[in-house]
Amino acid sequence: MTSNYYGDVYKVRPSLPRPNRVLAIGAHFDDVEFGSGATLSKWSKAGTKIEILVMTDGSKGTWDENQDGHALALIRKEEQLASAKVIGNDVAVKWLNWIDGELVHSQRTIAQVAAEIRGFKPDVVVSHDPWKRYRLHPDHRNCGQIAIDAVVAARDPHFYKELGPHHRPNSILLFEPDQINYVEEVDEVDIEVKVSALLSHRSQHQTSMEDRSGSNDLFGMTRAFARRIGQEFGCSLGEPFHLIDDV
């Protein structure tokens, strides 16, 4: 038993068996890599088939006021494809192309993701924790809630019958969790893959890969965080999640 930053007491769950298929759902183009890149690298090496579903179009992901949004969206798609290849040669990518900052939790977005779950049939769905306290970006909050609701819609046969046969994933893993109850043990190679995948998003180096002090040692920061999580939860290097396995 241990406690998180807010003093909540919880128990870390045992390791999942390696899934055969994983659907990782991110609000933006590098969110999945930040939250679960090392775990996806580990699973991909072991033979897991992975699909990354990006909810938004990437058109506003810059601090450059003169950047053309359409051009940036095209750049970011190329970067995401390159990042997926770093994680694993067979990692697929799909986009829903909602405008950055305008992703809404609605029946339409739930149905879109439920259709992907029914089509891809993942054992595990990975996404944002929509219940993380004080989460700032609305796309992150909404993406996590869409993913949770889509799992329910995809598993239940009377929801969205027009989307085809229902499918029930075994588990949901929520990254950047408000409450950690699961840590996936990873190794140095997985951390290197995670960082290399993030660095494939070249347009985002300034906006999301420097810390507040201006440091751009992404590998050092990522490894230090993984080591801290690992030491706290009994392994060398770890990636934290909230696991929901009563799906």
C-alpha positions in Angstrom: 0.0 0.0 0.0 1.2 3.5 -0.7 -0.2 7.0 -1.4 -0.2 9.5 -4.2 0.5 13.2 -4.3 -2.9 13.9 -2.8 -2.6 11.4 0.1 -5.0 8.8 -1.3 -4.1 5.3 -0.3 -4.1 2.6 -2.9 -2.6 -0.7 -3.9 -0.6 -1.2 -7.1 -2.1 -4.0 -9.3 -0.2 -7.0 -10.6 1.2 -6.9 -14.1 -1.1 -7.5 -17.1 -0.4 -10.4 -19.4 1.0 -9.1 -22.7 -1.9 -8.0 -24.8 -2.3 -9.2 -28.4 -3.9 -5.9 -29.6 -3.7 -2.4 -28.1 -5.6 0.7 -29.2 -3.9 3.9 -27.9 -6.1 7.0 -28.1 -4.5 10.5 -27.8 -6.0 13.9 -28.0 -3.0 15.2 -29.9 -0.2 13.8 -32.0 2.4 13.2 -29.3 0.2 12.5 -26.3 0.3 8.7 -26.6 4.1 8.7 -26.7 4.4 11.0 -23.7 2.0 8.9 -21.7 2.7 5.3 -22.7 5.6 5.3 -25.3 7.9 3.0 -23.3 5.1 0.5 -22.6 4.0 0.4 -26.2 7.7 -0.1 -27.2 7.9 -3.0 -24.8 4.7 -4.6 -26.1 5.5 -4.0 -29.7 8.9 -5.8 -29.4 7.0 -8.8 -27.9 4.6 -9.0 -30.8 1.6 -6.9 -29.7 -0.3 -5.3 -32.6 -0.7 -1.6 -31.9 -2.9 1.2 -33.4 -2.6 4.8 -32.4 -5.8 6.9 -32.8 -5.3 10.7 -32.8 -8.4 12.7 -32.2 -7.4 16.1 -33.4 -5.8 17.6 -36.5 -2.7 19.3 -35.0 -3.4 22.6 -36.7 -2.9 24.7 -33.5 0.2 23.0 -32.0 2.6 25.9 -32.2 3.5 29.1 -30.5 4.3 30.7 -33.9 1.6 33.2 -34.6 2.5 33.2 -38.3 2.4 29.4 -38.8 -0.3 28.2 -41.3 -2.5 25.8 -39.6 -3.2 23.6 -42.6 0.5 23.3 -43.4 1.2 22.4 -39.8 -1.4 19.7 -39.7 0.2 18.0 -42.7 3.7 18.3 -41.1 2.3 16.7 -37.9 0.8 13.8 -39.7 4.2 13.0 -41.2 5.8 13.3 -37.8 3.3 11.0 -36.3 3.9 8.3 -38.9 7.6 8.6 -38.3 7.1 8.3 -34.5 4.9 5.2 -34.9 7.7 3.5 -36.9 10.1 4.2 -34.1 7.8 2.5 -31.6 7.4 -0.5 -33.9 7.4 -1.3 -37.6 3.8 -2.5 -37.6 2.3 0.3 -35.5 -0.7 1.8 -37.4 -2.0 5.3 -37.1 -5.4 6.8 -37.7 -6.8 10.3 -37.3 -10.3 11.7 -36.6 -9.2 15.2 -37.5 -11.2 17.2 -35.0 -9.9 20.8 -34.8 -7.3 21.4 -32.0 -9.0 22.8 -29.0 -12.5 22.0 -30.3 -12.7 18.3 -29.4 -16.1 17.7 -27.8 -17.5 14.8 -25.7 -20.6 13.9 -27.7 -22.5 11.0 -29.1 -20.7 11.5 -32.4 -17.2 11.3 -31.0 -18.2 8.4 -28.8 -19.6 6.5 -31.8 -16.4 7.2 -33.9 -14.2 5.7 -31.2 -16.6 2.9 -30.5 -16.5 2.0 -34.2 -12.7 1.8 -34.0 -12.8 -0.4 -31.0 -15.3 -2.8 -32.6 -13.2 -2.8 -35.8 -9.8 -3.2 -34.3 -10.9 -5.4 -31.3 -8.2 -4.4 -28.8 -7.5 -6.3 -25.6 -6.4 -3.1 -24.0 -7.4 0.5 -24.6 -4.9 3.2 -23.6 -5.9 6.9 -23.2 -5.9 10.0 -21.0 -7.2 9.9 -17.4 -10.2 12.2 -17.7 -10.5 12.4 -13.9 -7.0 13.8 -13.3 -7.4 16.7 -11.0 -6.6 20.2 -12.4 -6.0 18.9 -15.9 -5.7 22.0 -17.9 -6.3 21.1 -21.6 -9.9 20.5 -22.5 -8.9 18.1 -25.4 -7.2 15.9 -22.9 -10.1 15.8 -20.5 -12.6 15.2 -23.4 -10.5 12.6 -25.1 -10.2 10.5 -21.9 -14.0 10.7 -21.3 -14.7 9.8 -25.0 -12.4 6.8 -24.7 -14.1 5.5 -21.5 -17.6 6.0 -22.9 -16.6 4.4 -26.2 -15.4 1.3 -24.4 -18.8 1.0 -22.8 -20.6 1.6 -26.1 -18.4 -0.8 -28.0 -18.9 -3.7 -25.5 -22.7 -3.5 -25.2 -24.6 -5.1 -28.1 -27.5 -2.7 -28.1 -25.4 0.5 -28.4 -24.8 1.6 -32.0 -25.9 -1.6 -33.7 -25.0 -0.1 -37.0 -21.3 -0.2 -36.1 -21.1 -4.0 -36.3 -20.6 -6.8 -33.7 -19.8 -5.6 -30.2 -16.4 -6.1 -28.6 -15.3 -6.0 -25.0 -11.7 -5.0 -24.2 -10.1 -6.7 -21.2 -8.6 -3.6 -19.7 -8.3 0.2 -19.9 -5.0 1.9 -19.0 -5.2 5.6 -18.3 -1.9 7.5 -18.6 -0.8 10.7 -16.6 -3.1 9.2 -13.9 -4.6 11.1 -11.0 -4.2 7.9 -9.0 -1.5 5.4 -9.9 -2.6 1.8 -9.3 -0.5 0.1 -12.0 3.1 0.5 -13.2 4.4 -1.2 -16.3 8.1 -2.2 -15.8 10.2 -1.0 -18.8 13.9 -1.0 -19.6 16.5 1.5 -20.8 15.8 0.5 -24.5 12.1 1.2 -24.0 12.9 4.7 -22.6 15.3 5.4 -25.5 12.5 4.3 -28.0 10.0 6.6 -26.2 12.3 9.6 -26.4 13.2 8.9 -30.0 9.5 8.6 -30.9 8.9 11.9 -29.2 11.8 13.6 -31.0 10.2 12.5 -34.3 7.6 15.3 -33.5 10.1 18.0 -34.6 7.5 20.7 -34.8 6.8 20.3 -31.1 10.3 20.5 -29.6 9.9 24.0 -28.3 6.2 23.8 -27.3 6.2 20.5 -25.3 9.7 19.0 -24.9 11.5 21.7 -22.9 10.9 22.1 -19.2 10.2 25.4 -17.6 13.9 26.1 -17.1 14.5 25.7 -20.9 16.3 22.4 -20.5 15.9 20.2 -23.6 17.4 17.0 -22.1 14.3 15.0 -22.9 16.1 11.7 -22.4 17.4 12.7 -19.0 14.1 14.0 -17.8 12.2 10.9 -19.1 14.6 8.4 -17.6 14.7 10.3 -14.3 10.9 10.2 -14.1 10.8 6.5 -15.0 13.5 5.7 -12.3 11.5 7.7 -9.7 8.3 5.8 -10.5 10.2 2.5 -10.6 11.9 3.1 -7.2 8.6 4.0 -5.6 6.8 0.9 -6.9 9.5 -1.8 -6.8 11.2 -1.9 -10.2 14.1 -0.3 -11.9 12.2 1.8 -14.5 8.4 2.2 -14.7 5.6 3.9 -16.6 2.6 4.8 -14.4 -1.1 4.3 -15.2 -4.5 3.8 -13.7 -5.8 0.4 -14.6 -9.5 -0.4 -15.0 -9.8 -4.1 -15.5 -13.5 -4.5 -14.6 -14.6 -3.7 -18.2 
